[in-house]
Amino acid sequence: MGTLIHFPVHVVMWLAVFALVIALSLVGEFVFAVLFFLEKPALDLLERTLDRIPFRPKWWATWSEVRHEGDPGFARARIEKVLNGQKPESGSARLRAYRYRGIGPLGALEIAAPLGWQLSDGRTVRPRTELNLRRAPARGAG
């Protein structure tokens, strides 16, 4: 029921953000044509602002997530697929909260540990939104 209420609000919010970005970009084209040195700082500000707005809200659930609700094997398969899909040279990975919904961040870390991943100490820990992982150092190396 919550999704039925919040989904239209979320769509309207994204449409309003899109309209605002278009309007600001039209004005920005004229301003930055004259003051070209302000273009890069303005684009950086826009990027930081839009990064704060979640594309997929925490309450959103896909049909497959609803069907497999309460099934820890579903979350395990999703986490393993993401982590096994990382390139070997990739030293870090991000797990979004929707991937470990139902088992929690601790459960996700327990699944990631045998695959050679551990919690990254380089970033702030935000288990409600995402887990930042890094490859665990090889045993015996060092």
C-alpha positions as a LaTeX table, in Angstrom:
\begin{tabular}{lrrr}
\hline
Residue & $x$ (\AA) & $y$ (\AA) & $z$ (\AA) \\
\hline
Met1 & 0.00 & 0.00 & 0.00 \\
Gly2 & 2.87 & 2.37 & 0.81 \\
Thr3 & 4.37 & 1.94 & $-2.65$ \\
Leu4 & 1.05 & 2.84 & $-4.28$ \\
Ile5 & 0.99 & 6.10 & $-2.35$ \\
His6 & 4.65 & 7.04 & $-2.56$ \\
Phe7 & 5.36 & 6.06 & $-6.17$ \\
Pro8 & 3.35 & 8.90 & $-7.78$ \\
Val9 & 4.95 & 11.37 & $-5.37$ \\
His10 & 8.39 & 10.08 & $-6.31$ \\
Val11 & 7.63 & 10.35 & $-10.04$ \\
Val12 & 6.37 & 13.91 & $-9.64$ \\
Met13 & 9.49 & 14.77 & $-7.64$ \\
Trp14 & 11.74 & 13.47 & $-10.43$ \\
Leu15 & 9.75 & 15.34 & $-13.08$ \\
Ala16 & 10.09 & 18.55 & $-11.05$ \\
Val17 & 13.84 & 18.00 & $-10.68$ \\
Phe18 & 14.11 & 17.35 & $-14.42$ \\
Ala19 & 12.18 & 20.55 & $-15.24$ \\
Leu20 & 14.37 & 22.53 & $-12.83$ \\
Val21 & 17.56 & 21.14 & $-14.37$ \\
Ile22 & 16.35 & 21.99 & $-17.89$ \\
Ala23 & 15.39 & 25.53 & $-16.84$ \\
Leu24 & 18.70 & 26.11 & $-15.07$ \\
Ser25 & 20.66 & 24.69 & $-17.98$ \\
Leu26 & 18.94 & 27.04 & $-20.45$ \\
Val27 & 19.79 & 30.03 & $-18.27$ \\
Gly28 & 23.25 & 28.59 & $-17.68$ \\
Glu29 & 23.96 & 28.37 & $-21.41$ \\
Phe30 & 23.56 & 32.11 & $-21.74$ \\
Val31 & 25.49 & 32.92 & $-18.57$ \\
Phe32 & 28.35 & 30.50 & $-19.26$ \\
Ala33 & 28.74 & 31.75 & $-22.82$ \\
Val34 & 29.88 & 35.04 & $-21.31$ \\
Leu35 & 31.40 & 33.80 & $-18.03$ \\
Phe36 & 32.97 & 30.57 & $-19.31$ \\
Phe37 & 35.23 & 30.14 & $-16.24$ \\
Leu38 & 32.15 & 29.41 & $-14.08$ \\
Glu39 & 31.03 & 26.41 & $-16.12$ \\
Lys40 & 33.07 & 23.70 & $-14.35$ \\
Pro41 & 32.19 & 24.84 & $-10.78$ \\
Ala42 & 28.51 & 25.01 & $-11.75$ \\
Leu43 & 28.57 & 21.50 & $-13.20$ \\
Asp44 & 30.30 & 20.19 & $-10.06$ \\
Leu45 & 27.64 & 21.83 & $-7.90$ \\
Leu46 & 24.87 & 20.31 & $-10.02$ \\
Glu47 & 26.44 & 16.86 & $-9.77$ \\
Arg48 & 26.78 & 17.06 & $-5.97$ \\
Thr49 & 23.18 & 18.25 & $-5.66$ \\
Leu50 & 21.71 & 15.47 & $-7.82$ \\
Asp51 & 23.79 & 12.82 & $-6.03$ \\
Arg52 & 21.84 & 13.55 & $-2.85$ \\
Ile53 & 18.50 & 12.65 & $-4.45$ \\
Pro54 & 18.03 & 8.88 & $-4.50$ \\
Phe55 & 17.06 & 7.40 & $-7.84$ \\
Arg56 & 15.60 & 4.36 & $-6.13$ \\
Pro57 & 14.06 & 5.16 & $-2.74$ \\
Lys58 & 14.62 & 2.80 & 0.20 \\
Trp59 & 10.96 & 1.79 & 0.36 \\
Trp60 & 10.79 & 0.75 & $-3.30$ \\
Ala61 & 10.56 & $-2.97$ & $-4.01$ \\
Thr62 & 10.49 & $-4.70$ & $-7.39$ \\
Trp63 & 8.07 & $-7.50$ & $-8.13$ \\
Ser64 & 10.79 & $-10.15$ & $-7.74$ \\
Glu65 & 11.77 & $-8.68$ & $-4.35$ \\
Val66 & 8.17 & $-8.83$ & $-3.19$ \\
Arg67 & 7.80 & $-12.44$ & $-4.40$ \\
His68 & 10.99 & $-13.53$ & $-2.63$ \\
Glu69 & 10.40 & $-11.58$ & 0.56 \\
Gly70 & 11.66 & $-13.56$ & 3.52 \\
Asp71 & 13.84 & $-15.81$ & 1.35 \\
Pro72 & 17.47 & $-15.33$ & 2.44 \\
Gly73 & 18.66 & $-17.39$ & $-0.53$ \\
Phe74 & 17.39 & $-14.70$ & $-2.90$ \\
Ala75 & 19.46 & $-11.99$ & $-1.22$ \\
Arg76 & 22.47 & $-14.32$ & $-1.07$ \\
Ala77 & 22.24 & $-15.00$ & $-4.81$ \\
Arg78 & 21.99 & $-11.29$ & $-5.61$ \\
Ile79 & 24.99 & $-10.38$ & $-3.46$ \\
Glu80 & 27.09 & $-13.23$ & $-4.85$ \\
Lys81 & 26.18 & $-12.22$ & $-8.40$ \\
Val82 & 27.27 & $-8.61$ & $-7.81$ \\
Leu83 & 30.52 & $-9.52$ & $-6.07$ \\
Asn84 & 31.44 & $-12.32$ & $-8.46$ \\
Gly85 & 30.74 & $-9.97$ & $-11.36$ \\
Gln86 & 33.43 & $-7.55$ & $-10.21$ \\
Lys87 & 36.54 & $-7.49$ & $-12.35$ \\
Pro88 & 39.62 & $-8.98$ & $-10.68$ \\
Glu89 & 41.50 & $-5.68$ & $-10.90$ \\
Ser90 & 38.62 & $-3.90$ & $-9.18$ \\
Gly91 & 39.61 & $-3.39$ & $-5.56$ \\
Ser92 & 36.30 & $-2.03$ & $-4.33$ \\
Ala93 & 32.58 & $-2.65$ & $-4.68$ \\
Arg94 & 29.40 & $-0.98$ & $-3.49$ \\
Leu95 & 26.39 & $-2.92$ & $-2.34$ \\
Arg96 & 23.23 & $-0.84$ & $-2.33$ \\
Ala97 & 20.77 & $-1.44$ & 0.52 \\
Tyr98 & 18.12 & $-3.00$ & $-1.72$ \\
Arg99 & 20.53 & $-5.84$ & $-2.52$ \\
Tyr100 & 20.69 & $-6.96$ & 1.11 \\
Arg101 & 17.13 & $-6.15$ & 2.09 \\
Gly102 & 15.77 & $-8.89$ & 4.33 \\
Ile103 & 19.13 & $-10.13$ & 5.64 \\
Gly104 & 20.64 & $-6.83$ & 6.77 \\
Pro105 & 24.12 & $-5.42$ & 6.39 \\
Leu106 & 25.68 & $-7.96$ & 8.76 \\
Gly107 & 24.23 & $-10.81$ & 6.72 \\
Ala108 & 25.61 & $-9.21$ & 3.56 \\
Leu109 & 29.07 & $-8.98$ & 5.12 \\
Glu110 & 28.86 & $-12.64$ & 6.18 \\
Ile111 & 28.10 & $-13.57$ & 2.56 \\
Ala112 & 30.85 & $-11.31$ & 1.20 \\
Ala113 & 33.61 & $-12.58$ & 3.52 \\
Pro114 & 34.02 & $-16.06$ & 1.95 \\
Leu115 & 34.06 & $-14.39$ & $-1.48$ \\
Gly116 & 37.12 & $-12.37$ & $-0.45$ \\
Trp117 & 35.47 & $-9.04$ & 0.42 \\
Gln118 & 35.47 & $-7.02$ & 3.62 \\
Leu119 & 34.13 & $-3.68$ & 4.80 \\
Ser120 & 36.14 & $-0.79$ & 3.41 \\
Asp121 & 37.77 & 1.47 & 5.96 \\
Gly122 & 38.30 & 4.29 & 3.48 \\
Arg123 & 34.75 & 5.66 & 3.52 \\
Thr124 & 32.11 & 6.50 & 6.07 \\
Val125 & 29.96 & 3.50 & 6.94 \\
Arg126 & 26.32 & 3.97 & 5.92 \\
Pro127 & 24.66 & 0.54 & 6.28 \\
Arg128 & 21.15 & 1.94 & 5.77 \\
Thr129 & 21.99 & 3.03 & 2.22 \\
Glu130 & 25.03 & 1.06 & 1.05 \\
Leu131 & 28.04 & $-0.99$ & 2.03 \\
Asn132 & 31.44 & $-0.05$ & 0.64 \\
Leu133 & 33.53 & $-3.18$ & 0.33 \\
Arg134 & 37.14 & $-3.81$ & $-0.59$ \\
Arg135 & 38.97 & $-6.97$ & $-1.46$ \\
Ala136 & 40.41 & $-8.67$ & 1.57 \\
Pro137 & 44.19 & $-9.04$ & 1.53 \\
Ala138 & 45.33 & $-12.52$ & 0.58 \\
Arg139 & 46.13 & $-14.74$ & 3.53 \\
Gly140 & 49.80 & $-15.28$ & 4.08 \\
Ala141 & 50.75 & $-12.25$ & 1.98 \\
Gly142 & 52.70 & $-9.68$ & 3.87 \\
\hline
\end{tabular}
